Coordinates of C-alpha atoms and ligand atoms in Angstrom, one line a residue:
M8 CA 290.8 167.6 113.8
T9 CA 288.0 169.4 115.6
D10 CA 284.7 167.5 115.3
R11 CA 281.6 169.4 116.3
S12 CA 279.6 167.6 113.7
S13 CA 277.5 165.3 115.8
T14 CA 275.6 168.0 117.6
A15 CA 272.9 169.0 115.1
Q16 CA 271.9 172.6 115.7
S17 CA 268.5 173.9 115.2
I18 CA 267.7 175.4 111.8
D19 CA 264.3 176.9 112.8
E20 CA 265.5 180.5 113.2
D21 CA 267.4 180.6 109.9
L22 CA 264.6 178.8 108.1
A23 CA 262.1 181.3 109.4
A24 CA 264.3 184.2 108.2
V25 CA 264.4 182.9 104.6
R26 CA 260.9 181.4 104.3
H27 CA 259.8 184.4 102.3
A28 CA 262.4 183.5 99.6
I29 CA 261.2 179.9 99.2
R30 CA 259.4 179.2 95.9
T31 CA 258.0 175.7 95.7
G32 CA 256.4 175.8 92.3
H33 CA 257.3 175.6 88.6
M34 CA 257.7 178.8 86.7
I35 CA 256.0 178.4 83.3
G36 CA 255.3 181.2 80.9
G37 CA 255.9 183.9 83.6
Q38 CA 253.4 182.2 86.1
W39 CA 254.1 180.2 89.2
V40 CA 252.5 176.7 89.0
E41 CA 252.2 175.6 92.7
P42 CA 252.7 172.1 93.9
D43 CA 249.7 169.9 94.1
S44 CA 249.9 168.1 97.4
A45 CA 246.3 166.7 96.9
T46 CA 247.6 164.5 94.2
S47 CA 250.9 163.9 96.0
A48 CA 252.8 165.5 93.1
T49 CA 255.4 166.8 95.5
F50 CA 258.8 165.9 96.8
E51 CA 260.5 166.9 100.0
T52 CA 263.7 168.8 100.3
R53 CA 265.5 168.5 103.7
S54 CA 268.5 170.1 105.3
P55 CA 271.7 168.1 105.6
L56 CA 272.5 170.4 108.6
N57 CA 269.7 168.8 110.5
W58 CA 268.1 166.0 108.5
D59 CA 265.6 165.0 111.3
A60 CA 264.1 168.4 111.5
G61 CA 261.7 167.5 108.8
P62 CA 261.2 169.0 105.3
L63 CA 262.4 172.5 104.5
A64 CA 259.7 172.6 101.8
L65 CA 257.4 170.4 99.8
M66 CA 258.3 171.1 96.2
A67 CA 256.3 170.7 93.0
R68 CA 257.1 167.4 91.4
G69 CA 256.9 167.9 87.6
D70 CA 255.9 165.2 85.2
A71 CA 255.7 164.7 81.4
Q72 CA 252.8 167.3 81.3
T73 CA 254.8 169.8 83.2
A74 CA 257.7 169.3 80.8
A75 CA 255.5 169.7 77.8
A76 CA 254.0 172.9 79.2
A77 CA 257.4 174.4 80.1
V78 CA 258.9 173.6 76.7
G79 CA 255.7 175.0 75.1
A80 CA 256.1 178.3 77.1
A81 CA 259.8 178.4 76.0
V82 CA 258.8 178.0 72.3
D83 CA 256.2 180.8 72.6
G84 CA 258.6 183.0 74.6
F85 CA 261.3 182.6 72.0
T86 CA 259.3 184.7 69.5
E87 CA 259.9 187.7 71.7
W88 CA 263.1 187.1 73.6
G89 CA 264.9 185.8 70.5
A90 CA 264.0 188.9 68.6
W91 CA 265.2 191.4 71.2
T92 CA 268.4 193.2 70.4
V93 CA 271.5 192.1 72.4
H94 CA 271.4 195.5 74.1
Q95 CA 267.8 194.9 75.4
R96 CA 268.8 191.4 76.6
A97 CA 271.9 192.8 78.2
E98 CA 269.9 195.3 80.2
V99 CA 267.7 192.7 81.7
L100 CA 270.6 190.4 82.5
H101 CA 272.5 193.2 84.3
R102 CA 269.3 194.0 86.2
L103 CA 269.1 190.3 87.2
A104 CA 272.8 190.5 88.4
D105 CA 271.9 193.6 90.5
L106 CA 268.9 191.7 92.0
I107 CA 271.1 188.7 92.8
I108 CA 273.5 191.0 94.7
E109 CA 270.6 192.6 96.6
H110 CA 269.4 189.1 97.6
T111 CA 272.8 187.8 98.6
D112 CA 271.8 186.9 102.2
D113 CA 268.7 185.0 101.1
I114 CA 270.4 183.1 98.4
A115 CA 273.4 182.2 100.6
M116 CA 271.2 181.0 103.5
L117 CA 268.9 179.0 101.2
E118 CA 271.8 177.2 99.6
T119 CA 273.4 176.5 103.0
L120 CA 270.2 175.1 104.5
D121 CA 269.2 173.1 101.4
M122 CA 272.6 171.7 100.4
G123 CA 274.9 172.3 103.3
F124 CA 277.2 174.6 101.3
M125 CA 279.6 176.6 103.5
H126 CA 277.6 179.8 104.3
E127 CA 280.5 182.3 104.4
S128 CA 281.9 181.1 101.2
M129 CA 278.5 181.4 99.5
R130 CA 277.8 184.8 100.9
A131 CA 281.2 186.3 100.3
R132 CA 282.1 184.7 97.1
L133 CA 279.7 182.4 95.1
V134 CA 276.6 184.6 95.0
G135 CA 278.7 187.4 93.5
R136 CA 280.2 185.0 91.1
G137 CA 276.7 184.0 90.0
A138 CA 275.9 187.7 89.4
T139 CA 279.1 188.1 87.4
N140 CA 278.2 185.2 85.1
F141 CA 275.1 187.2 84.0
R142 CA 277.1 190.4 83.5
L143 CA 279.9 188.6 81.7
Y144 CA 277.7 187.0 79.1
A145 CA 275.6 190.1 78.6
D146 CA 278.7 192.1 77.9
L147 CA 280.3 189.4 75.7
M148 CA 277.2 189.3 73.5
V149 CA 277.2 193.1 73.1
E150 CA 280.8 193.1 72.2
H151 CA 280.3 190.5 69.5
T152 CA 280.4 192.2 66.1
E153 CA 279.3 190.3 63.0
R154 CA 282.2 189.3 60.7
A155 CA 281.8 190.9 57.2
W156 CA 284.1 190.6 54.2
N157 CA 284.0 190.4 50.4
A158 CA 285.2 187.4 48.4
K159 CA 284.3 185.9 45.0
N160 CA 282.2 189.0 44.3
L161 CA 280.0 188.2 47.3
D162 CA 279.5 190.3 50.4
H163 CA 279.7 187.8 53.2
V164 CA 278.2 188.4 56.7
V165 CA 278.3 185.9 59.5
Q166 CA 275.2 186.2 61.6
R167 CA 274.9 184.6 65.1
M168 CA 271.3 183.4 65.4
P169 CA 269.8 182.3 68.7
A170 CA 269.2 178.6 68.5
G171 CA 265.8 178.3 70.2
P172 CA 264.5 176.8 73.5
A173 CA 267.3 175.3 75.6
V174 CA 267.0 172.8 78.4
V175 CA 269.4 173.4 81.3
I176 CA 269.9 170.6 83.8
T177 CA 272.0 171.1 86.8
P178 CA 273.4 169.0 89.7
W179 CA 273.0 169.4 93.5
N180 CA 276.5 170.5 94.3
A181 CA 277.0 174.3 94.2
P182 CA 273.6 174.5 92.6
F183 CA 273.2 178.3 92.4
M184 CA 276.6 179.1 90.9
L185 CA 276.5 176.2 88.4
S186 CA 273.0 177.2 87.3
T187 CA 274.0 180.8 86.6
W188 CA 277.0 179.5 84.8
K189 CA 274.8 177.6 82.3
L190 CA 271.7 179.9 82.2
A191 CA 273.6 183.1 81.5
P192 CA 275.1 182.2 78.1
A193 CA 271.8 180.6 76.9
L194 CA 269.8 183.7 77.7
A195 CA 272.5 186.2 76.5
A196 CA 272.6 184.3 73.1
G197 CA 268.8 184.9 72.8
N198 CA 267.6 181.4 73.7
T199 CA 264.7 180.8 76.0
V200 CA 265.4 178.3 78.8
V201 CA 263.7 175.6 80.9
H202 CA 265.8 175.0 84.0
K203 CA 265.6 171.7 85.8
P204 CA 267.6 171.9 89.1
A205 CA 268.5 168.8 91.1
E206 CA 265.9 167.3 93.5
W207 CA 268.4 167.3 96.4
S208 CA 268.9 171.1 96.4
P209 CA 266.1 172.8 94.5
L210 CA 265.6 176.0 96.6
S211 CA 268.0 178.6 95.2
A212 CA 266.7 177.8 91.7
G213 CA 263.2 178.9 92.7
L214 CA 264.5 182.2 94.0
L215 CA 266.6 182.8 90.9
A216 CA 263.5 182.2 88.6
D217 CA 261.6 184.8 90.7
L218 CA 264.4 187.3 90.4
A219 CA 264.6 186.7 86.6
Q220 CA 260.9 187.7 86.4
Q221 CA 261.5 190.8 88.5
A222 CA 264.4 191.7 86.2
G223 CA 261.9 192.0 83.3
M224 CA 262.2 188.7 81.4
P225 CA 259.3 188.5 79.0
P226 CA 256.9 185.6 79.7
G227 CA 258.3 182.2 78.6
A228 CA 261.9 183.5 78.4
Y229 CA 262.9 181.8 81.7
N230 CA 261.0 178.7 82.8
L231 CA 261.7 176.4 85.8
A232 CA 260.5 172.8 86.1
Q233 CA 261.1 171.2 89.5
G234 CA 261.1 167.5 90.0
I235 CA 262.9 164.2 89.7
G236 CA 265.5 163.6 87.0
S237 CA 264.0 160.4 85.6
E238 CA 260.5 162.0 85.5
V239 CA 260.4 165.6 84.4
G240 CA 264.1 165.7 83.5
A241 CA 263.8 162.8 81.1
A242 CA 260.6 164.3 79.5
L243 CA 262.3 167.7 79.0
V244 CA 265.3 166.3 77.1
A245 CA 263.1 164.0 75.0
D246 CA 261.0 166.9 73.7
P247 CA 261.7 167.5 70.0
R248 CA 261.0 171.2 70.2
V249 CA 264.1 171.7 72.3
R250 CA 267.0 173.1 70.3
R251 CA 269.9 172.9 72.8
I252 CA 270.5 170.7 75.9
T253 CA 273.2 171.7 78.4
F254 CA 273.8 169.4 81.3
T255 CA 276.0 169.2 84.4
G256 CA 276.0 166.0 86.4
S257 CA 277.2 162.4 86.4
P258 CA 278.5 160.5 83.4
E259 CA 275.7 157.9 84.0
T260 CA 273.0 160.6 83.5
G261 CA 275.0 162.2 80.7
R262 CA 274.7 158.9 78.7
H263 CA 270.8 159.0 79.1
I264 CA 270.6 162.6 78.1
G265 CA 273.0 162.0 75.2
H266 CA 270.7 159.3 73.9
A267 CA 267.7 161.7 74.0
A268 CA 269.8 164.4 72.3
A269 CA 270.9 162.0 69.5
E270 CA 267.3 160.9 68.9
N271 CA 266.2 164.5 68.2
L272 CA 269.6 165.6 66.7
V273 CA 270.0 168.3 69.3
P274 CA 273.4 169.8 70.1
F275 CA 274.3 168.8 73.7
T276 CA 277.1 169.8 76.1
A277 CA 277.9 167.8 79.2
E278 CA 280.0 168.8 82.1
L279 CA 280.5 165.5 83.9
G280 CA 282.4 163.9 86.8
G281 CA 286.1 164.1 87.6
K282 CA 288.9 162.1 89.3
G283 CA 291.6 164.7 89.1
P284 CA 295.2 163.9 89.9
L285 CA 297.2 166.2 92.2
V286 CA 300.8 165.6 91.2
V287 CA 303.5 166.6 93.6
L288 CA 306.9 166.6 91.9
A289 CA 310.1 166.3 93.9
D290 CA 311.0 170.0 93.5
A291 CA 307.6 171.2 94.7
D292 CA 306.9 173.6 97.6
V293 CA 305.9 170.6 99.6
D294 CA 304.0 172.5 102.3
A295 CA 301.9 174.5 99.8
A296 CA 301.1 171.2 98.0
A297 CA 300.2 169.4 101.2
H298 CA 298.1 172.3 102.3
R299 CA 296.2 172.3 99.1
A300 CA 295.9 168.5 99.1
A301 CA 294.3 168.6 102.6
W302 CA 291.9 171.2 101.4
Q303 CA 290.5 168.8 98.8
F304 CA 288.3 167.7 101.7
D305 CA 286.6 171.1 101.3
D306 CA 282.8 171.0 100.6
S307 CA 283.0 167.5 101.9
G308 CA 284.8 166.5 98.6
Q309 CA 281.6 167.3 96.6
V310 CA 283.6 169.1 94.0
C311 CA 283.9 167.9 90.4
L312 CA 287.2 169.6 89.9
A313 CA 288.8 168.2 93.1
G314 CA 292.2 166.6 92.9
T315 CA 291.3 163.4 94.6
R316 CA 294.2 161.2 93.5
I317 CA 297.3 162.4 95.3
L318 CA 300.4 161.4 93.4
V319 CA 303.7 162.1 95.2
D320 CA 307.3 161.6 94.3
E321 CA 308.5 158.7 96.4
S322 CA 311.5 160.7 97.6
I323 CA 309.3 163.3 99.4
R324 CA 306.5 161.0 100.5
D325 CA 307.3 161.2 104.3
D326 CA 307.8 164.9 104.3
F327 CA 304.6 165.4 102.3
M328 CA 302.6 163.0 104.6
E329 CA 303.8 164.8 107.7
R330 CA 302.6 168.1 106.4
F331 CA 299.4 166.8 104.9
N332 CA 298.5 165.3 108.3
H333 CA 299.3 168.6 110.0
H334 CA 297.0 170.5 107.6
A335 CA 294.2 167.9 107.7
D336 CA 294.3 167.7 111.5
A337 CA 293.6 171.5 111.5
L338 CA 290.3 171.1 109.6
A339 CA 287.2 171.5 111.7
L340 CA 284.1 169.5 110.9
G341 CA 280.8 171.2 111.9
D342 CA 277.8 173.2 110.9
S343 CA 278.1 175.0 107.6
R344 CA 276.7 178.1 109.1
D345 CA 279.5 178.4 111.6
P346 CA 282.4 180.5 110.3
N347 CA 284.8 178.3 112.3
T348 CA 283.7 175.2 110.4
D349 CA 285.9 174.0 107.5
I350 CA 283.9 171.0 106.4
G351 CA 280.2 170.7 106.4
P352 CA 278.0 167.6 106.0
A353 CA 277.4 165.6 102.9
V354 CA 274.2 166.4 101.0
H355 CA 272.0 163.4 101.8
P356 CA 272.0 160.2 103.8
T357 CA 271.9 158.2 100.5
H358 CA 275.1 160.0 99.5
V359 CA 276.8 159.2 102.8
D360 CA 276.0 155.5 102.2
R361 CA 277.4 155.7 98.7
I362 CA 280.6 157.3 99.9
H363 CA 281.0 154.6 102.6
G364 CA 280.3 151.9 100.1
F365 CA 283.3 153.1 98.1
V366 CA 285.5 153.0 101.2
E367 CA 284.4 149.6 102.2
R368 CA 285.0 148.2 98.8
A369 CA 288.5 149.8 98.7
V370 CA 289.4 148.1 101.9
A371 CA 287.9 144.8 100.6
E372 CA 290.2 145.1 97.6
G373 CA 293.2 145.4 99.8
G374 CA 293.4 149.2 100.3
R375 CA 294.9 150.7 103.5
I376 CA 293.1 153.5 105.3
L377 CA 295.6 156.1 106.3
R378 CA 293.0 158.4 108.0
G379 CA 289.2 158.5 108.4
G380 CA 287.2 155.8 106.8
A381 CA 283.8 156.1 108.4
P382 CA 280.7 158.2 108.6
V383 CA 280.3 160.4 111.7
S384 CA 277.5 159.2 113.9
G385 CA 274.7 161.7 114.6
S386 CA 275.2 163.8 111.4
L387 CA 275.7 163.5 107.7
H388 CA 279.4 164.2 107.9
Y389 CA 281.9 161.7 106.6
Q390 CA 285.4 161.6 108.1
P391 CA 288.0 163.1 105.8
T392 CA 289.6 159.9 104.5
L393 CA 292.9 159.0 102.8
I394 CA 293.4 155.6 101.3
E395 CA 296.5 153.9 100.0
P396 CA 294.9 151.8 97.2
A397 CA 295.7 148.1 96.6
S398 CA 296.6 149.0 93.0
N399 CA 296.0 151.6 90.3
D400 CA 293.2 149.5 89.0
A401 CA 291.3 149.6 92.2
E402 CA 287.8 151.1 92.0
I403 CA 288.7 153.8 94.6
V404 CA 291.3 155.1 92.1
Q405 CA 289.3 154.6 88.9
R406 CA 285.8 155.9 89.9
E407 CA 284.6 159.3 91.2
V408 CA 283.5 159.1 94.9
F409 CA 282.3 162.7 95.1
G410 CA 283.0 162.8 98.9
P411 CA 285.9 163.5 101.2
V412 CA 287.9 160.5 100.1
L413 CA 291.4 160.9 98.6
T414 CA 293.9 158.3 97.5
L415 CA 297.7 158.4 97.9
Q416 CA 300.1 156.8 95.4
T417 CA 303.8 157.4 94.7
F418 CA 305.9 157.5 91.6
T419 CA 309.6 157.4 90.9
D420 CA 310.0 159.6 87.8
E421 CA 308.1 162.2 85.8
N422 CA 307.0 159.7 83.1
E423 CA 305.4 157.5 85.7
A424 CA 303.7 160.5 87.3
V425 CA 302.1 161.5 83.9
A426 CA 301.1 157.8 83.2
L427 CA 299.3 157.6 86.5
A428 CA 297.7 161.0 86.0
N429 CA 296.3 159.9 82.7
S430 CA 295.3 156.4 83.8
T431 CA 291.5 156.9 84.4
A432 CA 288.6 157.3 82.0
Y433 CA 288.1 160.8 83.3
G434 CA 289.8 164.0 82.3
L435 CA 288.2 167.1 83.8
S436 CA 291.0 168.7 85.8
A437 CA 294.5 168.2 87.2
M438 CA 297.0 169.9 89.5
V439 CA 300.8 169.9 89.3
W440 CA 303.1 171.2 92.0
T441 CA 306.6 172.1 91.0
T442 CA 309.0 175.0 91.2
S443 CA 310.5 174.4 87.8
A444 CA 309.0 176.3 84.8
E445 CA 310.3 173.7 82.4
R446 CA 308.6 170.8 84.3
A447 CA 305.4 172.9 84.8
N448 CA 305.2 173.2 81.0
R449 CA 306.3 169.7 80.2
V450 CA 304.1 167.8 82.7
G451 CA 301.2 170.3 82.4
R452 CA 301.1 169.8 78.6
A453 CA 301.4 166.0 78.9
I454 CA 298.3 165.6 81.2
R455 CA 295.1 164.9 79.4
A456 CA 292.4 167.1 81.0
G457 CA 290.3 170.1 80.2
L458 CA 291.9 172.2 83.0
V459 CA 295.4 171.9 84.4
W460 CA 296.5 174.1 87.3
V461 CA 300.2 174.5 88.2
N462 CA 300.7 175.6 91.9
A463 CA 297.1 176.8 92.0
F464 CA 293.5 175.5 92.2
L465 CA 290.0 176.6 91.2
V466 CA 290.9 180.2 90.3
R467 CA 290.2 180.7 86.6
D468 CA 289.3 183.5 84.1
L469 CA 285.7 183.0 83.2
T470 CA 286.3 183.5 79.5
A471 CA 288.7 180.5 79.4
P472 CA 287.2 177.2 77.9
F473 CA 285.8 174.9 80.5
G474 CA 285.0 171.2 80.1
G475 CA 286.4 167.7 80.2
C476 CA 288.1 165.0 78.2
G477 CA 287.1 161.3 78.2
I478 CA 284.0 160.6 80.3
S479 CA 284.3 164.0 82.0
G480 CA 282.4 165.7 79.3
I481 CA 281.4 166.7 75.8
G482 CA 282.0 170.2 74.4
R483 CA 283.3 173.3 76.1
E484 CA 281.6 176.1 77.9
G485 CA 283.1 179.4 79.2
G486 CA 283.3 182.7 77.4
D487 CA 282.7 182.6 73.7
H488 CA 282.6 178.8 73.7
A489 CA 279.2 178.8 75.5
L490 CA 277.9 181.5 73.2
D491 CA 278.9 179.5 70.1
F492 CA 277.1 176.5 71.5
H493 CA 273.9 178.4 72.1
S494 CA 273.9 180.1 68.6
D495 CA 273.4 178.9 65.1
L496 CA 275.9 180.7 62.8
K497 CA 274.6 181.7 59.4
T498 CA 276.6 183.0 56.4
L499 CA 274.6 185.5 54.4
M500 CA 276.1 186.1 50.9
I501 CA 274.9 188.9 48.6
L502 CA 276.2 189.1 45.0
D503 CA 278.0 192.4 44.4
D504 CA 276.2 195.2 42.6
T505 CA 272.9 193.5 42.6
V506 CA 271.3 195.4 45.5
H507 CA 271.2 199.1 46.1
Ligands
LIG616 P1 273.1 163.4 88.4 O1 273.6 163.0 87.1 O2 272.5 162.4 89.3 O3 272.0 164.5 88.3 C1 272.2 165.7 87.6 C2 270.9 166.3 87.2 O4 270.3 165.5 86.2 C3 269.8 166.4 88.2 O5 269.1 167.6 88.0 C4 268.9 165.2 88.0 O6 267.6 165.4 88.4 C5 269.0 165.2 86.5 N1 268.7 163.9 85.9 C6 268.8 162.6 86.4 N2 268.4 161.7 85.6 C7 267.9 162.3 84.5 C8 267.4 161.9 83.2 N3 267.2 160.6 82.9 N4 267.1 162.8 82.3 C9 267.2 164.1 82.6 N5 267.8 164.6 83.7 C10 268.1 163.7 84.7 O7 274.3 164.2 89.1 P2 274.4 164.7 90.6 O8 274.5 163.6 91.5 O9 273.3 165.7 90.8 O10 275.7 165.6 90.6 C11 277.0 165.0 90.8 C12 277.7 164.8 89.6 O11 277.9 166.0 88.8 C13 279.2 164.3 89.8 O12 279.5 163.3 88.9 C14 280.0 165.6 89.6 O13 281.3 165.4 89.3 C15 279.2 166.2 88.5 N6 279.5 167.6 88.3 C16 280.3 168.0 87.2 C17 280.6 169.4 87.1 C18 281.4 169.8 85.9 O14 281.5 171.0 85.7 N7 282.0 169.0 85.1 C19 280.2 170.3 88.0 C20 279.5 169.8 89.1 C21 279.1 168.5 89.2

């Protein structure tokens, strides 16, 4: 493993190049509300690439008043945006997609500096994916025709009505892509939005709000409230004027938001954490499986869909481990801006401590470290870590770490593999590696998760349902599922021959 992680490189030049794209304020009713440093209503965002270089920006720190103003603007904005035709909305959303593509370099560098996301992956792939999210939902809405039929002497028409103001709360990992994924269906359906990005990576959301205004959103259609989750976030989800809440983050926060949604009887979707199994059956292409397993260290393991529990047939364990170590050894830790880097830093010093806490407790419980197991000194990298847990009940198996920490367990038959795969409270994603079509279907169907890949990972058609079972989530997004969530369906019935 190449380790260039401990020599923090300067971020000055790259920061200077994107300073023009940094928006530190809230966007409320089409106006920027700048941070008030005089009243210390700000928070810092720093770069995990060079934490000691000082703040990248001082961001506006919203409070209950900010939340009330943003929701008020979304209520006012709904009168106009909700009344636009789907074609008018589609035009603006396509323009926003065009602007995203035009600003690819700024978005990619902001995200890399702010969150440590791999720059090349952002520039070449994820910015475009964000633009595609807006195009996809704009087009899906246009394609939606109202269902009409006659029964019981009544002409029936099912109308899809925009639900109203929606609060969109997003996490710090892959912040740009995940935000577009949630904002696009809300806006395409005709809802106005208040977006609350995570406080550890707020910068790309500011630029996105700016581009939304440039694209021609009417005032109040697209609002942004920056700040801390327990402050402005909690106030937003508690506001009774909000008609939809869509959240991506941890199960712990999901519970808080679920309480607020229940209080106001507001429909709520939650995309929460994962602890995905990566099941390698005896007939698998072992090298392909081991390669993919080693790449679960990608993005420093800060991926909700990651297959972090490696489950391998006992009969191929040694072969698998040899290949896994070979692929893991080839991974280079380093600066996320360097195209030769495979693994960048974790997002925040607090998160590094959290990851290490999991590893220390795993060892205290009797787990055996097979590789890694410590933070890298002089940077926010954590060594890619593999642990043989003391038992399947160990915390390291049962709780999401959200860092580059995998566990290795073996099984002796298919039933045991499925039982282990289904043995946590999570159920977001899973991977199965096999060359048998019969086993692919049998094991794939037996696993309880929202997404199961066989011999693949991450690639997905965007119209497919997306979401988790168990504590991994409530509801489904993706394609029509997200549009259904953001709409109220109405059945209009007109008695035959009574209108002309
Ligand atoms: P988090 O739950 O700490 O925070 C998520 C967001 O919620 C942030 O914007 C935060 O400010 C806000 N928030 C916190 N407390 C709040 C409150 N009381 N009221 C309203 N908002 C509040 O999660 P995180 O640490 O930012 O993200 C990591 C988690 O997200 C992991 O569990 C990961 O698996 C999960 N995740 C899930 C998916 C998915 O699609 N299922 C995708 C990405 C991340």
